Short mmCIF file of C-alpha atoms in Angstrom, two decimals:
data_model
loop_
_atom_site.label_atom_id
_atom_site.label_comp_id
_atom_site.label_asym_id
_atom_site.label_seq_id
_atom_site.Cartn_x
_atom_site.Cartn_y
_atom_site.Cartn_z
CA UNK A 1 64.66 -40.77 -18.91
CA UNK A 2 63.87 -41.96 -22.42
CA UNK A 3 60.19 -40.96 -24.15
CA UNK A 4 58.16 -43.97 -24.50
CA UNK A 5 57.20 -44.25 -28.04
CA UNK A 6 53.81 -44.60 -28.19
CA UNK A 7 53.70 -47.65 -30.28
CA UNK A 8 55.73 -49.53 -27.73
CA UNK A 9 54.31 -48.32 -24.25
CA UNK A 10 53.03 -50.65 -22.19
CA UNK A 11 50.37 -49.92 -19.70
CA UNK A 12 50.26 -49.98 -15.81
CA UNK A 13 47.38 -52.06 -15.09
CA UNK A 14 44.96 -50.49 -11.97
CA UNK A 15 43.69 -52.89 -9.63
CA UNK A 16 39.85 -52.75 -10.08
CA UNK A 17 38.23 -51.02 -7.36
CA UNK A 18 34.57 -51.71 -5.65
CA UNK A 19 32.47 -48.16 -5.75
CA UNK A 20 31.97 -47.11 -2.38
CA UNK A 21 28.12 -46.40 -1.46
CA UNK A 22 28.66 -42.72 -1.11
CA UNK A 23 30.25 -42.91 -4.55
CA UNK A 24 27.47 -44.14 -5.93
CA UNK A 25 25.20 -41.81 -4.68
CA UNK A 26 27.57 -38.96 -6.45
CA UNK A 27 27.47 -40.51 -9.74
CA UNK A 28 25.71 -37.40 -11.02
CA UNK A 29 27.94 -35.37 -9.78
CA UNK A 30 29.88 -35.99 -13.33
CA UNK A 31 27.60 -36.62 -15.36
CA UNK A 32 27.39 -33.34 -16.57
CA UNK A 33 31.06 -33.48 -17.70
CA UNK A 34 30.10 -35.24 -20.76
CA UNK A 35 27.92 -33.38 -22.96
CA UNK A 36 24.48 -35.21 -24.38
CA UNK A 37 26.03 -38.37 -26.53
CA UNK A 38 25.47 -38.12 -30.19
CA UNK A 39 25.62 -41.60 -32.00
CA UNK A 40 28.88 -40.99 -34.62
CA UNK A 41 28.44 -43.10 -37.77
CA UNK A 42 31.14 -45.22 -38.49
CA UNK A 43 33.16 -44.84 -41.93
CA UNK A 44 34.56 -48.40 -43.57
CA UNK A 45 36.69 -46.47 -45.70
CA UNK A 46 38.03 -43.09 -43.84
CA UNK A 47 39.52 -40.54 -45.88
CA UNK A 48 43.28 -39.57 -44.95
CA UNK A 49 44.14 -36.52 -42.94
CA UNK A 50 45.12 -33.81 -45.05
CA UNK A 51 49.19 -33.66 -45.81
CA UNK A 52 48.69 -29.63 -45.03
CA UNK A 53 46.88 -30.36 -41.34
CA UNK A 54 49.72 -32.76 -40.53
CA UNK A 55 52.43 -30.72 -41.30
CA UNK A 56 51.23 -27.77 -39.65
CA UNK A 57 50.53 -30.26 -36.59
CA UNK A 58 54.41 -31.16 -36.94
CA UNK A 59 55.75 -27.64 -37.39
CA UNK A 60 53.54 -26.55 -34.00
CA UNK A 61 53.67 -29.47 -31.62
CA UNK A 62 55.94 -29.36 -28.36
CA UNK A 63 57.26 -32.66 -27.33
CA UNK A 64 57.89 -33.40 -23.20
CA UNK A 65 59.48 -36.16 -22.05
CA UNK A 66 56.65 -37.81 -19.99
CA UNK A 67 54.22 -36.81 -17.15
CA UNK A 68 55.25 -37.37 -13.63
CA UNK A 69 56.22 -34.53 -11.33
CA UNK A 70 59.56 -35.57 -10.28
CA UNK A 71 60.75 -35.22 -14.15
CA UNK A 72 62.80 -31.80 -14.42
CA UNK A 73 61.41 -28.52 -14.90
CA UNK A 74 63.26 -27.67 -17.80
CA UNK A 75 62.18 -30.12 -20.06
CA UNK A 76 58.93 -28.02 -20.05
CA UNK A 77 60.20 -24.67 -19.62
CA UNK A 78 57.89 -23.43 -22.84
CA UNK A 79 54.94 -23.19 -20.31
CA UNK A 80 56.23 -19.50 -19.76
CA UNK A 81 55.55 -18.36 -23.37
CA UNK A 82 52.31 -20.58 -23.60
CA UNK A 83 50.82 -19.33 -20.25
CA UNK A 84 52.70 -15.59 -20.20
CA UNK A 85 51.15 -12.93 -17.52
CA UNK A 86 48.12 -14.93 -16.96
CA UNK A 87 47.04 -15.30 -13.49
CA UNK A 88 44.85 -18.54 -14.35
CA UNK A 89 45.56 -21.56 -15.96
CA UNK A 90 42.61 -24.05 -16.05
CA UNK A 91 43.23 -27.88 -16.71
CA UNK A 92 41.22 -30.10 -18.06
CA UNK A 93 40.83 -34.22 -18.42
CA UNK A 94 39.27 -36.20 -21.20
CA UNK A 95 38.01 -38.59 -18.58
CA UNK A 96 38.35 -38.80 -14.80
CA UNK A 97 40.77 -41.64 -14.47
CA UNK A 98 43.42 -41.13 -16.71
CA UNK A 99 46.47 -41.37 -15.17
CA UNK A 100 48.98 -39.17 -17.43
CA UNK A 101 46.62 -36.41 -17.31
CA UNK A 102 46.43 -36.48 -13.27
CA UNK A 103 50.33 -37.00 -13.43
CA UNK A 104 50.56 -34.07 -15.83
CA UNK A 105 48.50 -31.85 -14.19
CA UNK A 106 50.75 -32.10 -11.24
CA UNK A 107 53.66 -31.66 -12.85
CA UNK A 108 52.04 -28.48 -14.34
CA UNK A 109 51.23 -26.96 -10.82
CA UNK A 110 54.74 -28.10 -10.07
CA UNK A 111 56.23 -25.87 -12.61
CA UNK A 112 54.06 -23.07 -12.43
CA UNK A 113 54.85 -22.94 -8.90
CA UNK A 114 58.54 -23.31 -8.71
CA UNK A 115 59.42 -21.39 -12.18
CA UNK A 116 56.37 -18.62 -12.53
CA UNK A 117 55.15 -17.82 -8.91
CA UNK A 118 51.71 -18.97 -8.83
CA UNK A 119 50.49 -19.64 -5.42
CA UNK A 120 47.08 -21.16 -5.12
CA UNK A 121 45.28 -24.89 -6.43
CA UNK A 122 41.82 -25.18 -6.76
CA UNK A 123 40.11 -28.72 -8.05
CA UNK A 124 36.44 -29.70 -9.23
CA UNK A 125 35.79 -30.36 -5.44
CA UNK A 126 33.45 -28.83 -2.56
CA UNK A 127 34.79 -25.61 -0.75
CA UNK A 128 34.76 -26.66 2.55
CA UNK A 129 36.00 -29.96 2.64
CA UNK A 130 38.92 -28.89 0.13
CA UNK A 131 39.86 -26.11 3.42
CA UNK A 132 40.91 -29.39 5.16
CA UNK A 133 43.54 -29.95 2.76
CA UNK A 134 44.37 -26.64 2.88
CA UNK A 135 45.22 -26.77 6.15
CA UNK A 136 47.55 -30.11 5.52
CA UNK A 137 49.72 -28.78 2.59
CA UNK A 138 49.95 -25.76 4.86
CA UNK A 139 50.44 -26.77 8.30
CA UNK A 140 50.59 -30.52 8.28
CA UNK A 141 47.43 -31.23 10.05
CA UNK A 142 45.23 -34.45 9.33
CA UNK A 143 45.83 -37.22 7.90
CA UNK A 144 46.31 -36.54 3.80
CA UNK A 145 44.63 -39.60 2.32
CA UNK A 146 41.92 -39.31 4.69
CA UNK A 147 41.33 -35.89 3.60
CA UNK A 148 41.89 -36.48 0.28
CA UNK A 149 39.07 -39.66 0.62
CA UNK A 150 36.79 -36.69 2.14
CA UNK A 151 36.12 -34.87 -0.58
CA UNK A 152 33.73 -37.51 -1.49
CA UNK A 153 34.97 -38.16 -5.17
CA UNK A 154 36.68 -41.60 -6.34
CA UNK A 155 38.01 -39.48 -9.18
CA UNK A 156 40.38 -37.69 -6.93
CA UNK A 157 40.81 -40.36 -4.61
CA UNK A 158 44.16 -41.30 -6.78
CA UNK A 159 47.78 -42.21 -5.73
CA UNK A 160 48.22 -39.26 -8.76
CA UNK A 161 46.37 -36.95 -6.70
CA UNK A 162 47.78 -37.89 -3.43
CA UNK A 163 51.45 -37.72 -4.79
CA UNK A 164 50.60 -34.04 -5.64
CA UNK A 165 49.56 -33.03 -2.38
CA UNK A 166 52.23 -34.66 -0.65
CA UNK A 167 54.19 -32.70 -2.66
CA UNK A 168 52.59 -29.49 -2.16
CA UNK A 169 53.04 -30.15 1.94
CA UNK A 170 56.78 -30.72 1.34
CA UNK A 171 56.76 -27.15 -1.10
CA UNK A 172 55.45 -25.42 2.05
CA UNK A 173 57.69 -27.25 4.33
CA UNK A 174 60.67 -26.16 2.64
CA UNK A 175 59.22 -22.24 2.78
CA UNK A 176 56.35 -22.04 -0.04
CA UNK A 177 53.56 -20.76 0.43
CA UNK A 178 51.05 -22.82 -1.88
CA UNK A 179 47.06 -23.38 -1.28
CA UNK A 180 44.80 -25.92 -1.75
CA UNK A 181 41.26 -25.09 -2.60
CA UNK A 182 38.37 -26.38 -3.97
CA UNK A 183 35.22 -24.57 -6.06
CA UNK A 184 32.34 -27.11 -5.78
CA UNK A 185 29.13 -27.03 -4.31
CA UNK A 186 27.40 -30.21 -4.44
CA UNK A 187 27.72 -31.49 -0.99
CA UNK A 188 26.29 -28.84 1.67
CA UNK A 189 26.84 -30.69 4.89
CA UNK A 190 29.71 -29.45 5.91
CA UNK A 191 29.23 -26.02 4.79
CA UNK A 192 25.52 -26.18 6.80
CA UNK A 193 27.67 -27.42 9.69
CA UNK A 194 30.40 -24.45 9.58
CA UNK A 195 27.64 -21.90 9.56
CA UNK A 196 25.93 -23.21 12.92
CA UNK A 197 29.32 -24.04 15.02
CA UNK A 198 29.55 -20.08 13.55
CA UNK A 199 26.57 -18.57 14.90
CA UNK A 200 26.95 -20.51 17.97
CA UNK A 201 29.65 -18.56 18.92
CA UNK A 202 28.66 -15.23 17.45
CA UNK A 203 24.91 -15.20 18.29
CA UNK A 204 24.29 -18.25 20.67
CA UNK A 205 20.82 -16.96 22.12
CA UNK A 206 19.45 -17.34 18.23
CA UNK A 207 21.39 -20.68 17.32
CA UNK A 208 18.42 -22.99 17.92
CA UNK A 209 16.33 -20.80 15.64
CA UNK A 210 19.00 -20.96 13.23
CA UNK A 211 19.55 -24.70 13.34
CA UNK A 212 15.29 -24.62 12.85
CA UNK A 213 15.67 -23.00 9.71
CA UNK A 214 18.47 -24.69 8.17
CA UNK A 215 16.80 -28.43 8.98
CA UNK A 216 15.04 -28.77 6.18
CA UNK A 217 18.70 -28.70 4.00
CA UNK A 218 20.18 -30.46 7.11
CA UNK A 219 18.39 -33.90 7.46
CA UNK A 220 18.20 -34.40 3.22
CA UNK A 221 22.24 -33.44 2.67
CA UNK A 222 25.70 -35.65 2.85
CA UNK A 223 27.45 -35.91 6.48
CA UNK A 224 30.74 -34.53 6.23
CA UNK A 225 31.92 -38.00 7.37
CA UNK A 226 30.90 -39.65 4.06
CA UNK A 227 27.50 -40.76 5.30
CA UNK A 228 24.77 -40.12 2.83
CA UNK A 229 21.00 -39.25 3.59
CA UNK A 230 18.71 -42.67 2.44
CA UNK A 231 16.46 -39.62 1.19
CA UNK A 232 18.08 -36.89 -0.64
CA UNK A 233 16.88 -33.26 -1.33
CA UNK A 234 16.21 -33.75 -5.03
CA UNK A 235 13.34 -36.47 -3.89
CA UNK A 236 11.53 -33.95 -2.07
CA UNK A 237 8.48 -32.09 -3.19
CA UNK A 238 8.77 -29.01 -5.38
CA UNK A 239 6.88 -27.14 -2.12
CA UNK A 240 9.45 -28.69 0.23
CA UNK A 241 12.36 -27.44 -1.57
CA UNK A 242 10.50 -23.59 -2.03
CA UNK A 243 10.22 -23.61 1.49
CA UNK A 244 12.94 -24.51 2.41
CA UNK A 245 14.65 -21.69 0.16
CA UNK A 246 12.79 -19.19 1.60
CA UNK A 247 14.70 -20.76 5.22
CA UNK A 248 18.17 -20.75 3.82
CA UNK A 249 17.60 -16.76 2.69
CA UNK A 250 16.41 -15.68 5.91
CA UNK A 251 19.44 -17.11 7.61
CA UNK A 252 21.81 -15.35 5.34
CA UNK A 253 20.32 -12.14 5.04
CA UNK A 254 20.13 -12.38 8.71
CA UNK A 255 24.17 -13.18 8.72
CA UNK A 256 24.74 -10.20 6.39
CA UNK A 257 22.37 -7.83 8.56
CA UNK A 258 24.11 -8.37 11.56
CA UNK A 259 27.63 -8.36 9.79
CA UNK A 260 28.92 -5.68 11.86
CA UNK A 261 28.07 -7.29 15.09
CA UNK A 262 29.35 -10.85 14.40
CA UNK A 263 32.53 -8.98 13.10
CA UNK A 264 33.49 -7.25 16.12
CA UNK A 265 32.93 -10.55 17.96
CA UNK A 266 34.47 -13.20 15.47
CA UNK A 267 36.45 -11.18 13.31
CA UNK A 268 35.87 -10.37 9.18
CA UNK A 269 38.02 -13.45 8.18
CA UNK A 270 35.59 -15.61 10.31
CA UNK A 271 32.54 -13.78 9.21
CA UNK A 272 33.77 -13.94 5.32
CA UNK A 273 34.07 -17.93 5.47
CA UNK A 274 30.77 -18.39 6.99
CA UNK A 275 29.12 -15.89 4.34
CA UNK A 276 30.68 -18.22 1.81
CA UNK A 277 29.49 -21.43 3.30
CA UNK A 278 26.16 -20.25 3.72
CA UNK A 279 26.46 -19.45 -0.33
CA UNK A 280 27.94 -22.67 -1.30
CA UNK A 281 24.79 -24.43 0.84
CA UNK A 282 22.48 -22.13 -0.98
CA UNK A 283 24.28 -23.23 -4.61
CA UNK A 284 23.41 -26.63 -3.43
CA UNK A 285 19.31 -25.55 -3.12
CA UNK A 286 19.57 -23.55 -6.38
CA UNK A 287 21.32 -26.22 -8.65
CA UNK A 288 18.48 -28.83 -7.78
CA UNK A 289 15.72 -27.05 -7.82
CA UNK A 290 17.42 -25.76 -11.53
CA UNK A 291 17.61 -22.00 -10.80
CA UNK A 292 21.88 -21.83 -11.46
CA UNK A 293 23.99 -24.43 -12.79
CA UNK A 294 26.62 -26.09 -10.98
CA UNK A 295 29.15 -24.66 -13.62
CA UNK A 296 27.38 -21.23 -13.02
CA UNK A 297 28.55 -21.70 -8.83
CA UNK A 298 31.34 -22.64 -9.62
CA UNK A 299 32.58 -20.06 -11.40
CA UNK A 300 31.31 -17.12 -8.96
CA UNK A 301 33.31 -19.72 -6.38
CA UNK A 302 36.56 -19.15 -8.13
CA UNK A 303 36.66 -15.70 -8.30
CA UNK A 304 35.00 -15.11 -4.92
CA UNK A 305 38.24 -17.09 -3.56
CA UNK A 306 40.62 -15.48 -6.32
CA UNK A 307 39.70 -12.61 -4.79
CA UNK A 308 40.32 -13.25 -1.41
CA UNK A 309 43.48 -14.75 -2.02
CA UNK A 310 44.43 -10.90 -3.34
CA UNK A 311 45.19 -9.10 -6.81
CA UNK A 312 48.60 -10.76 -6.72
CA UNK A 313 47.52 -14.58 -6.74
CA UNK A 314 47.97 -16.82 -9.63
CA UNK A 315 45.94 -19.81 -9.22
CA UNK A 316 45.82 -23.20 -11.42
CA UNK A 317 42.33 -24.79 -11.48
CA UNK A 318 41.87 -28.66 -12.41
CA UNK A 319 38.53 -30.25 -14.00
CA UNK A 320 37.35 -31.84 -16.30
CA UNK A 321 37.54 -30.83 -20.23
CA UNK A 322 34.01 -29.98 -20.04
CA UNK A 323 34.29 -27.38 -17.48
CA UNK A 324 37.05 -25.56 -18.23
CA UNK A 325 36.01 -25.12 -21.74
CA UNK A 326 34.51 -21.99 -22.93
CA UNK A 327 31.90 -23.94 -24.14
CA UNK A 328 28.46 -21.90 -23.49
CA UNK A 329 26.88 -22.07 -19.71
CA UNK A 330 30.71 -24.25 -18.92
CA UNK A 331 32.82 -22.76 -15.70
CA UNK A 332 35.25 -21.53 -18.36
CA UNK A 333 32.64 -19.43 -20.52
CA UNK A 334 31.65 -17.88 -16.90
CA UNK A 335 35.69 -17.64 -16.37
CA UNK A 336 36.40 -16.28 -19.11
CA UNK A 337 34.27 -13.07 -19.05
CA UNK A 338 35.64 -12.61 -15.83
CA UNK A 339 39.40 -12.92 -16.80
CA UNK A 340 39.90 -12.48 -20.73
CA UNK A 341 42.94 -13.52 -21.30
CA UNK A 342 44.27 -13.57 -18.38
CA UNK A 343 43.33 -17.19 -18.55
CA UNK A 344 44.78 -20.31 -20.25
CA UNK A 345 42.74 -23.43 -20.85
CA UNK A 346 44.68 -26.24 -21.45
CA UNK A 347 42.56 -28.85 -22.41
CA UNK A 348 43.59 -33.35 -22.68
CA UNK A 349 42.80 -35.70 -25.29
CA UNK A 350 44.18 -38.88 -26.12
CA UNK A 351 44.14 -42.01 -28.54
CA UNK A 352 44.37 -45.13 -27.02
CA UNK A 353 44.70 -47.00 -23.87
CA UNK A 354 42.64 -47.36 -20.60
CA UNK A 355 40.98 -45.34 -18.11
CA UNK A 356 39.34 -45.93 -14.85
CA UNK A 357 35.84 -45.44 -14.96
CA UNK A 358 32.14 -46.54 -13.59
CA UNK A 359 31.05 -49.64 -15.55
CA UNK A 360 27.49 -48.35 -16.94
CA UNK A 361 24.72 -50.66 -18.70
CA UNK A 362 21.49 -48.14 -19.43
CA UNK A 363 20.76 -46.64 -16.31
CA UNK A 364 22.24 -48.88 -13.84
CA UNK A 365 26.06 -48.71 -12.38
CA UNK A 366 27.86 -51.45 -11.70
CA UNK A 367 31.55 -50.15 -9.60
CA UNK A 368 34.36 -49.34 -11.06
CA UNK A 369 36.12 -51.22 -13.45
CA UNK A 370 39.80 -50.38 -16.24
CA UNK A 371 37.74 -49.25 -19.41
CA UNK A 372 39.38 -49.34 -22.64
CA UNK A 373 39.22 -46.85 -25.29
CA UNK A 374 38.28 -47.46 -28.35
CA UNK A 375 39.85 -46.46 -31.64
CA UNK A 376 39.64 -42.59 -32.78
CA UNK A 377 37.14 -41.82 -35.15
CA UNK A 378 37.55 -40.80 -38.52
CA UNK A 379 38.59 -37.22 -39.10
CA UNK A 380 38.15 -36.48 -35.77
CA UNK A 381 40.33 -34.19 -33.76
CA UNK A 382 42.03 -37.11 -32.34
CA UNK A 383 42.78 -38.28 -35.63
CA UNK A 384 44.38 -35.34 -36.94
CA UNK A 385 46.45 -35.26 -33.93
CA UNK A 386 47.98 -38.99 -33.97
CA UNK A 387 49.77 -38.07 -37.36
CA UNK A 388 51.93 -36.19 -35.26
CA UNK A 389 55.56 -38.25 -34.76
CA UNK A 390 55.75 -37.27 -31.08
CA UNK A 391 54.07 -39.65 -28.60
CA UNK A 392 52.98 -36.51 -26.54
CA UNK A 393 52.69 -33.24 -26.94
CA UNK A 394 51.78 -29.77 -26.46
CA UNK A 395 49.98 -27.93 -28.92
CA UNK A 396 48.97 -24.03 -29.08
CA UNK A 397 46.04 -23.59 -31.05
CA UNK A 398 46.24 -19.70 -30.72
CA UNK A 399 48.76 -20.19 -33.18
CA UNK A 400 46.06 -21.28 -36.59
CA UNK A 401 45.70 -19.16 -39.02
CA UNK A 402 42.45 -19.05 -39.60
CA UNK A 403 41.40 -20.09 -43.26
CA UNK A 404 44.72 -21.26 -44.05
CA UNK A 405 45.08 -24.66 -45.70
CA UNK A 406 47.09 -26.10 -42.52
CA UNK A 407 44.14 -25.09 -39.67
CA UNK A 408 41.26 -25.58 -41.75
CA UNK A 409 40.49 -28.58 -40.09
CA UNK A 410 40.28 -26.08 -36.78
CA UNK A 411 37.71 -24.12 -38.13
CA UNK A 412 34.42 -26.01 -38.16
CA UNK A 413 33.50 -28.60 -35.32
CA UNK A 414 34.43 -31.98 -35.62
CA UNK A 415 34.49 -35.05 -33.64
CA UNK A 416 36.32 -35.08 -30.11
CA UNK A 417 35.92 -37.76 -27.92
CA UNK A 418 34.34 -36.80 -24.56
CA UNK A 419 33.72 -38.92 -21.21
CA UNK A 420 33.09 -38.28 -17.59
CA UNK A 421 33.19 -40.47 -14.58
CA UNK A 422 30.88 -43.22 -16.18
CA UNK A 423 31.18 -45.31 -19.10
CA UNK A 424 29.36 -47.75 -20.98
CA UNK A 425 31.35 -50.20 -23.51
CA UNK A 426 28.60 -51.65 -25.54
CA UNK A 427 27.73 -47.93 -26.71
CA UNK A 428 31.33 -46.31 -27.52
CA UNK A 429 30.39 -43.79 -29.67
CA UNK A 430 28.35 -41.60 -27.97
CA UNK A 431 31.14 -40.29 -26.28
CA UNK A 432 32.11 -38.71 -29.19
CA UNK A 433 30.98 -35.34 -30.06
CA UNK A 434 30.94 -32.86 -32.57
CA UNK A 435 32.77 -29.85 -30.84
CA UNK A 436 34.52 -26.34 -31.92
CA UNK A 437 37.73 -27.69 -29.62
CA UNK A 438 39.77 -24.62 -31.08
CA UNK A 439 37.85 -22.27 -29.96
CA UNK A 440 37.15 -23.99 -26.52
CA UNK A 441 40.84 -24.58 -25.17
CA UNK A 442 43.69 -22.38 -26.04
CA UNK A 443 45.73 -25.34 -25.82
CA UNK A 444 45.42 -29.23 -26.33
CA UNK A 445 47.92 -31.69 -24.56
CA UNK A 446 48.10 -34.65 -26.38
CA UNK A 447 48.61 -38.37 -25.60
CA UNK A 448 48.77 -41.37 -28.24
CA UNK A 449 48.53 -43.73 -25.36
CA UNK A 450 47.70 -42.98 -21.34
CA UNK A 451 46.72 -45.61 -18.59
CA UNK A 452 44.23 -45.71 -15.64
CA UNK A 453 44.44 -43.84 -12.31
CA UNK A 454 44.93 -45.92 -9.16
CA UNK A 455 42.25 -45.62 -7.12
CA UNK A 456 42.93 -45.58 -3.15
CA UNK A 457 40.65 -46.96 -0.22
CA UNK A 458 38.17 -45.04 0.88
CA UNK A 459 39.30 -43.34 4.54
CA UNK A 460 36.81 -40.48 5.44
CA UNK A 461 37.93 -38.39 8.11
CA UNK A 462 35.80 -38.12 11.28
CA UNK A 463 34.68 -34.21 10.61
CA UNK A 464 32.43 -34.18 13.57
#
């Protein structure tokens, strides 16, 4: 297949999409993946990027052919110095509907599956309701778009996405042995509901007691079926949610006090998942009531289930830019204390194009809508990187020299543009952001122009 220049590339128009009411009441789900907007001033009369930053951009960028998974492994076969004996790779997104990053992602897992051995998947999505998928790609069971719908998140909710895990299925079918995973814990429903259908079978004289305690979380949190609560948990009272933290503890010191007994009845494996669900429901409590971060969860999520998968595992994880990076109190800063360099953050950016995204004006929402991007700012990262000839690329920024003429536009942070699930046209640049991306992401892949995901209909599964 020829590269598209980027000059010349035309874009894939997505249909526009209506936001589902679940959706809507997720929105802040993402909204931490952008960081707090800072207004960037515009310049009439830019400066040029240094000759020495664009040839050192030249001599160090790593051309691929384009992003979809059925494209040959070989034409990205430099993934095995960039990535090495790690046994995580984390990928980012500069928004979360960008098409050639979803497309690229997969075609990342793709490789690093068939070529270096990795074995697991794990995406910005809640624990439990990613096991579902788990159990497709593994054993063909469900329906994969309804699954896929289930995890509550538009973003994901992608032909992209869907492709992958298609693929994934057919990888096991031909002999693989590849999971799917997920690392969230913003929606406790499901995790609430695989603790009691637990302890109804391991301790069924206290299950009513149980199901007392865990009410309070019960009646305010999502329905695994995609229903959504009229009041949620964050609208109750400060005393409401202290009590009912003091419930969720009891019930899972109880579960770990009586380990040995549910164990011999239900078996370690079954007593380890429930342990975890009762965790991720108990994330849930402690990220609204603002005692650990989401990022903070999910982090301790990851390597709870690295772990469990065994020393051996190499996993890929997929998020947003924000998360993976190593910026401070981000899922990769947590990561990366845990793993060193035995992780490789590979983080997106791109120059122009469209994206799907919520349509925002102020505070209010209005669906989901193809969002153009608007030109790069002025010495920002993004324009350093379009001097490049390449239309996309890979670039290794563990390779600067720090202080040298050619990186010394690495050194100090500098604009890079950053947006979640929402944006807002009239107000462009606050999604850019003054940010140390080089020490952040070990490695930027670069687009000069990407297009918009495809959303799919919303099909939730019938969990109950």
């Amino acid at each position: 297949m020829r590269p598209c220049r980027r000059r010349s590339c035309s874009l894939t128009s997505a249909p526009f999409a209506v936001l589902p009411a679940a959706a809507l009441l997720s929105l802040a789900s993402c909204a931490g993946d952008a960081t707090t907007p800072v207004e960037a001033p515009a310049d009439p009369d830019p400066p040029p990027v240094p000759a020495e930053a664009t040839a050192w951009i030249e001599r160090n960028a790593i051309p691929f052919e384009g992003s979809h998974l059925s494209l040959r492994n070989s034409d990205i076969g430099f993934l095995r110095d960039i990535v090495g004996d790690a046994r995580v790779v984390s990928l980012g997104e500069n928004t979360h509907g960008t098409r050639d990053f979803f497309e690229m992602k997969a075609r990342i897992l793709r490789f690093l599956v068939e070529e270096m051995g990795f074995d697991a998947f794990a995406i910005e999505a809640t624990w439990p309701e990613a096991n579902r998928l788990d159990d497709y790609v593994r054993r063909g069971e469900g329906d994969a778009a309804e699954l896929l719908s289930g995890l509550y998140f538009w973003t994901w909710n992608t032909e992209s996405v869907l492709e992958m895990i298609e693929w994934m299925r057919a990888h096991n079918e031909a002999g693989g042995d590849l999971g799917f995973h997920g690392f969230d814990m913003q929606y406790p429903g499901m995790a609430l509901h695989n603790v009691l259908e637990y302890l109804r079978v391991v301790d069924p004289d206290r299950v009513d007691s149980f199901a007392a305690r865990l009410e309070c979380l019960v009646r305010v949190a999502n329905n695994p079926s995609g229903r959504f609560p009229e009041t949620r948990y964050a609208d109750q009272t400060a005393d409401y949610r202290a009590a009912c933290g003091t419930s969720l503890g009891e019930v899972r010191d109880s579960v770990v006090a009586h380990r040995a007994d549910y164990e011999a009845i239900g078996g370690e494996d079954a007593f380890a998942l429930a342990l975890q669900s009762m965790r991720v429901a108990i994330q849930y409590h402690l990220m609204i009531v603002g005692d650990q971060s989401r990022d903070q969860s999910m982090a301790e999520n990851t390597v709870w289930l690295h772990r469990r998968l065994g020393p051996e595992s190499r996993i890929v994880l997929w998020a947003h830019n924000f998360h993976v990076s190593t910026q401070p109190g981000a899922q990769g800063w947590y990561l990366r204390g845990s793993y060193g360099d035995a992780m490789v953050i590979l983080g997106f950016s791109h120059e122009s194009g469209t994206f799907t995204g919520v349509r925002q004006r102020g505070s209010s929402y209005f669906g989901l809508d193809q969002m153009v991007l608007d030109a790069v700012r002025p010495l920002s990262y993004e324009h350093h990187l379009s001097t490049a000839a390449a239309p996309r690329y890979f670039l290794d920024l563990r390779n600067r020299e720090v202080g040298a003429a050619g990186t010394a536009w690495l050194s100090n942070p500098r604009l890079f543009r950053t947006i979640g699930c929402c944006y807002n046209p009239d107000s462009p640049s606050s999604y850019w952001n003054h940010h140390p991306v080089a020490e952040w992401y070990d490695v930027l892949i670069h687009y000069g122009v990407t297009r918009p995901t495809i959303v799919l209909p919303s099909r939730y599964p019938d969990s109950f």
